[in-house]
XYZ file of C-alpha atoms in Angstrom:
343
model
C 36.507 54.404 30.814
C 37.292 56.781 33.536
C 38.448 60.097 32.843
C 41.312 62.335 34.157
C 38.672 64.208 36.713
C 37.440 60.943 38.150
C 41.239 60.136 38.642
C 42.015 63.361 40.115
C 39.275 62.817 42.379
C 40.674 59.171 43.654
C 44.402 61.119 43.980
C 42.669 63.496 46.328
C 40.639 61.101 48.459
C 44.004 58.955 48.581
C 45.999 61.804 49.823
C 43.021 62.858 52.706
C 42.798 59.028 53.854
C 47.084 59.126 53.917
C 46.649 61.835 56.264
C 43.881 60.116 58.426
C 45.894 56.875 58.848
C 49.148 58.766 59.428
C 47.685 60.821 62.578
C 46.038 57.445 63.850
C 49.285 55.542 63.774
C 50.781 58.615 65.694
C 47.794 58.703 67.745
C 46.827 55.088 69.116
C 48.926 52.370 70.419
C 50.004 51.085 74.097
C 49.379 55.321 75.639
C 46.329 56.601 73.646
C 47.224 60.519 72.459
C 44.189 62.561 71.534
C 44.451 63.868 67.806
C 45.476 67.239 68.926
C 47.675 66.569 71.246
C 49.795 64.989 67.884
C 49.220 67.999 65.938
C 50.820 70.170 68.717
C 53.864 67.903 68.516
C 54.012 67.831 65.112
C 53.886 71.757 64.481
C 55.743 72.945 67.722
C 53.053 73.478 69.791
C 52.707 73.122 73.935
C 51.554 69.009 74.710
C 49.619 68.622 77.827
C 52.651 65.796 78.843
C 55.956 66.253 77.571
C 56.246 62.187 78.051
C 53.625 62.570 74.793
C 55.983 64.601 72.468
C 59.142 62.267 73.841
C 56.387 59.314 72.214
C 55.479 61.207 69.462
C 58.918 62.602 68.070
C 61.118 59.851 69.514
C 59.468 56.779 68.441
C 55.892 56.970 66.453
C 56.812 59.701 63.967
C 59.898 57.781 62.776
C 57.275 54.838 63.156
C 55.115 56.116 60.957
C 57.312 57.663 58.016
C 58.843 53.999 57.880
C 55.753 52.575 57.491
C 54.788 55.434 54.608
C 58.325 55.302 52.979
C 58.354 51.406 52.864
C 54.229 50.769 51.945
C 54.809 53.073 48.810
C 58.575 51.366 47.904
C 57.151 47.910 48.153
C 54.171 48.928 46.157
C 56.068 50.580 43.213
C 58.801 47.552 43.009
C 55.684 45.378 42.956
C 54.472 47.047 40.185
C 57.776 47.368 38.460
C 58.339 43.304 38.303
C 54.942 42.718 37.352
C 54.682 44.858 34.284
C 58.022 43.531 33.141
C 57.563 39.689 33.581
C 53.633 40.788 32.649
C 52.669 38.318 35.575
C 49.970 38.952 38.393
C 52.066 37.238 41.079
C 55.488 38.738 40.598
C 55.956 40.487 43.670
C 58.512 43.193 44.662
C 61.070 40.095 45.796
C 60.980 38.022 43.186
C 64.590 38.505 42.170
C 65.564 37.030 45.305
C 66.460 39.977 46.951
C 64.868 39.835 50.238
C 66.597 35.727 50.347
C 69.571 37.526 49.872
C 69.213 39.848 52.758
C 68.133 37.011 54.760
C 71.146 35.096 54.213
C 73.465 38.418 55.025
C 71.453 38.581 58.066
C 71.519 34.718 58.852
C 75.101 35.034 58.338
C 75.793 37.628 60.457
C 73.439 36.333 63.555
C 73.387 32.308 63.049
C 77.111 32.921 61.828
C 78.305 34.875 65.640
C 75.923 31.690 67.389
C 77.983 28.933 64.794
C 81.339 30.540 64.340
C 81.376 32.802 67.142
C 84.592 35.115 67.080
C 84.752 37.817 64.020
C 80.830 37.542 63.533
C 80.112 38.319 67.362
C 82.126 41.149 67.376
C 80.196 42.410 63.827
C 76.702 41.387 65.394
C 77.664 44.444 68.471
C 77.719 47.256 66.137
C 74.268 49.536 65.685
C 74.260 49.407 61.833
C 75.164 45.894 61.780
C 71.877 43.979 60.617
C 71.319 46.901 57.955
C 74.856 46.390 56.478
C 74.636 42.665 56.669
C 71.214 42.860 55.078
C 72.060 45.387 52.206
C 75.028 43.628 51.273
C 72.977 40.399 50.688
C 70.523 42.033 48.554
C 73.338 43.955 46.490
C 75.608 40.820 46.364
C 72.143 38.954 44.252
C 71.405 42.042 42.381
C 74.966 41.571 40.623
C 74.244 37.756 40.673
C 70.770 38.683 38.956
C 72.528 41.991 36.575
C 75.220 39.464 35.596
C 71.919 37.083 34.082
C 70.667 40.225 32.574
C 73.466 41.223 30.269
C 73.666 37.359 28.957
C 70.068 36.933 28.426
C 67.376 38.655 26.787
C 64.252 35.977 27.821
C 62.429 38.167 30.881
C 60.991 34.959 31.746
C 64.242 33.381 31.878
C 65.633 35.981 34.022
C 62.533 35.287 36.821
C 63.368 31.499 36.772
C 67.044 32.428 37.497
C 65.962 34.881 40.311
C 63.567 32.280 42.002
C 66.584 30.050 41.555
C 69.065 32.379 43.517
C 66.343 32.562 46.038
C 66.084 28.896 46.757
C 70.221 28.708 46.696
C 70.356 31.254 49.010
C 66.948 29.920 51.443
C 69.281 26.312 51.553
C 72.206 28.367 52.975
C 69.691 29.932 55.783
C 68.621 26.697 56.453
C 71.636 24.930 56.921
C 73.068 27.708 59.347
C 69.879 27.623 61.317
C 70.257 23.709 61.901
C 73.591 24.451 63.750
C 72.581 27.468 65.405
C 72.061 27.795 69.112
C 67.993 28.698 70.306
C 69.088 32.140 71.052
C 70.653 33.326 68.057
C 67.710 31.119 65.770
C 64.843 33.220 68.232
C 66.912 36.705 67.211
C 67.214 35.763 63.325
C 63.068 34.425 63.611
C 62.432 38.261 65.158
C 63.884 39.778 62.310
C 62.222 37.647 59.911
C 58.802 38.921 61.197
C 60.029 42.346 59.744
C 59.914 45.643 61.921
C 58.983 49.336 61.539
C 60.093 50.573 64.899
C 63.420 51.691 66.305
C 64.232 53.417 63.003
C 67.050 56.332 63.437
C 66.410 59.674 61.890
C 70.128 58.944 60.152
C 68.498 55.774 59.054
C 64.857 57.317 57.658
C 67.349 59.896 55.304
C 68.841 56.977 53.991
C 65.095 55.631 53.122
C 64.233 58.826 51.821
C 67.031 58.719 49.554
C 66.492 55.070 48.364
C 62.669 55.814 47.956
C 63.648 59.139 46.108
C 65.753 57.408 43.573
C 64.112 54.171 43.259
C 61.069 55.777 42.051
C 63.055 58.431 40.033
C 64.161 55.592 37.710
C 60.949 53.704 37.872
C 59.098 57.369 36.597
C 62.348 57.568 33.900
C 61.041 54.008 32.769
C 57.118 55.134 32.586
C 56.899 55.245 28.720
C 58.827 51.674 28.464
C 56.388 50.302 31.263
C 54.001 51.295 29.112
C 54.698 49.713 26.063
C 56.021 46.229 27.542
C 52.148 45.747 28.522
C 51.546 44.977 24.478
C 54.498 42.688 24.094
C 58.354 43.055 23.901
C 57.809 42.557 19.888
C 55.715 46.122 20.409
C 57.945 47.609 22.590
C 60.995 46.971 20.590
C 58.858 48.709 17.654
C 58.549 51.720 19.713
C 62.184 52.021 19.506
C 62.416 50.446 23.321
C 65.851 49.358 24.539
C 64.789 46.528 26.279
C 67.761 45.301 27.866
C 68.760 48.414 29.292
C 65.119 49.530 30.153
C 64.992 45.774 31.707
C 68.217 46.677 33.861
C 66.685 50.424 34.791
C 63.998 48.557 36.133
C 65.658 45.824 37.794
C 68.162 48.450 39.545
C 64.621 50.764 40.361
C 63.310 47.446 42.468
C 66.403 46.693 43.715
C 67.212 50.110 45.838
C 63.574 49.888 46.695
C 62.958 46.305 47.985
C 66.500 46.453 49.096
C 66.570 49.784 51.311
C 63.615 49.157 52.603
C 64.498 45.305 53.879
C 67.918 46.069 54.851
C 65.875 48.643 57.454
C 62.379 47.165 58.365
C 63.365 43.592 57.679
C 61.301 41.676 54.779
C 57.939 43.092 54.458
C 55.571 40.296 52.630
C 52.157 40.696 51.314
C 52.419 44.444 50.195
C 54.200 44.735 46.986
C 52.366 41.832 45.710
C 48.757 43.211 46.406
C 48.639 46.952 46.268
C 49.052 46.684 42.699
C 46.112 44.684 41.986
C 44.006 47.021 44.905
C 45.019 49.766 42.852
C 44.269 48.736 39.673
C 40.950 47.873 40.704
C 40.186 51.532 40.531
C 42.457 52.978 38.195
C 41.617 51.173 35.327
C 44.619 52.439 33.058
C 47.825 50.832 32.048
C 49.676 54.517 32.209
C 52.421 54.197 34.656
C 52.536 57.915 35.200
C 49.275 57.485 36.672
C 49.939 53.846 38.219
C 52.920 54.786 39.945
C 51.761 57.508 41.948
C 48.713 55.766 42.804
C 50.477 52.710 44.125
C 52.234 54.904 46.641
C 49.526 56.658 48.081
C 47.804 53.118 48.661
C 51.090 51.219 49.576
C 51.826 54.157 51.861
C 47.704 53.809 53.326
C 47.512 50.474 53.556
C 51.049 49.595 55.604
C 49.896 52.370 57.896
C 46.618 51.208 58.732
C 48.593 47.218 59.283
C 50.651 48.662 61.927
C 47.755 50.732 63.231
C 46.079 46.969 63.596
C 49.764 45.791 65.008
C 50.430 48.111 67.698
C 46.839 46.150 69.072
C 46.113 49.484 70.490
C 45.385 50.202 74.196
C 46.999 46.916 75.278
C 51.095 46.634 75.537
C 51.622 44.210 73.161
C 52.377 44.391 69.471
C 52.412 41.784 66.529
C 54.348 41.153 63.984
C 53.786 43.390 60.514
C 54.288 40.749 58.627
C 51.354 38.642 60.069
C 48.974 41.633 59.797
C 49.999 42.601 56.306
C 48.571 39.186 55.222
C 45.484 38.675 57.230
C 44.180 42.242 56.156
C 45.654 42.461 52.765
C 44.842 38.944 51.407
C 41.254 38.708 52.010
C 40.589 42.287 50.547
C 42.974 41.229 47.219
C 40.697 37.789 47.599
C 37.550 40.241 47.564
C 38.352 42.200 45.131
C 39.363 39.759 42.495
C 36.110 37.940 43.042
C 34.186 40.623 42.533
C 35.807 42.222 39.313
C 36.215 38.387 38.503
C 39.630 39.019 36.179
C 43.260 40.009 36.768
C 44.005 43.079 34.917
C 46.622 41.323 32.394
């Protein structure tokens, strides 16, 4: 049994390694920039090339508080669906959130290649893919709210989400069968997921998603808690389950939601950092979980784009690809070694 010093201990070596993998994800990528150098940007200071701070403020800071914001989001809505549906593999978009963004955005791209016309002239606005995508999600959150209030099984409830997901995955399909090769390539692109290009108007809008998502997944800490030992507990405890069930469900939602409409769907993350987490913080207390799994959501999607950006060369891969080759064999690892899942 660890004790409150060893965790306070893992909370500060999680905050010093944050602020290692943030500089380096500032620091490397096509143009190498020494460490100091990013500091001087960072805190007003004179840069050696002002082609550095343009780099540094302009696109890798953004970059980089993307990559924070949506690592920790992921990793707390990951944690969210799992304690409620008490199952190691729920992930973050289980509810079929990110198919629903998928099909706003396969609508909105594969639509302007099919249709042509009204969706074309939609596709040309800046904020277009973010609307299209946020509507999806928030058009199968009510889909997925609407189950809620009519039934109290949880396990019913992920059935029915998995269900809206596979519904909504047909539609994609079907659109991208009659879609021309250049609208199909653009929808693929997005697919892959993307931290770059973010606006500062559009990291506020994180901020606030983040900010409230994980205000109502704290709120819910005590009914986290309990729904470890059973509903039948819980509901002893006095829990409201179906409105600590739709707290929840609206927490993941604005997370996983934001942060696809944005970056694009982000897999891997939310399903592992949970499990990498609990590995060390061997408590079911949410008020310690929580935090935890956004310090290493936050680490570990920084140090995947780090790996992305392949740095020194001009090329970069997709997040998505490097968020499962380095997550999946350290989850793999891990498991093996402790030899249980902690449910």
């Amino acid at each position: 049994m660890r004790t409150s010093q060893t965790y306070r201990t893992y909370f500060i070596v999680l905050l010093f390694l944050l602020t290692v993998t943030f500089l380096l994800n500032i620091s490397l990528g096509s143009v190498q920039i020494p460490i100091g150098e990013v500091f001087a940007a960072l805190f007003g200071g004179e840069t050696s090339k002002e082609t550095w701070r343009f780099i540094i403020v302009e696109y890798r800071l953004p970059k980089a508080i993307t990559a924070l914001i949506a690592g920790g989001g992921l990793a707390v809505s990951g944690l969210l669906m799992q304690t409620l549906f008490r199952n190691p593999l729920a992930g973050p978009f289980v509810l079929g959130l990110s198919s629903g963004a998928s099909l706003g955005v396969a609508l909105l791209i594969l639509g302007a290649g099919v249709f042509g016309g009204f969706f074309g002239n939609l596709l040309a606005s800046q904020w277009s893919l973010v609307i299209a995508s946020a509507l999806g999600s928030f058009l199968v959150l009510l889909a997925v709210l609407a189950v809620t209030f009519r039934i109290k099984d949880t396990m019913a409830i992920l059935i029915i989400g998995l269900m809206f997901g596979s519904v909504t995955g047909a539609v994609v399909a079907v659109l991208s069968y009659f879609s021309n090769a250049e609208k199909l390539q653009q929808f693929i692109f997005w697919s892959f997921g993307s931290l770059g290009n973010q606006s500062w108007q559009g990291i506020l809008i994180l901020v606030i998603c983040f900010g409230i998502g994980l205000l109502l997944a704290l709120f819910s800490s005590k009914s986290l808690n309990s729904l470890l030992l059973g509903e039948n507990y819980a509901k002893s405890l006095g829990i409201h389950l179906k409105r600590t069930t739709v707290i929840i469900i609206l927490a993941t939602s604005i997370l996983a939601g934001g942060i696809t409409a944005f970056a694009g769907p982000i897999a891997f993350i939310g399903l592992a950092v949970p499990h990498i987490t609990r590995q060390y913080f061997t408590t079911s207390n949410h008020f310690v979980l929580l935090p935890a799994v956004v310090l290493c959501g936050g680490i570990l999607l920084l140090l995947c784009d780090t790996v992305a950006q392949l740095p020194f060369t001009e090329y970069t891969l997709p997040i998505n690809a490097i968020t499962s080759l380095i997550g999946a064999p350290v989850v793999i690892w891990l498991l093996v070694r402790k030899r249980k899942l902690l449910f």
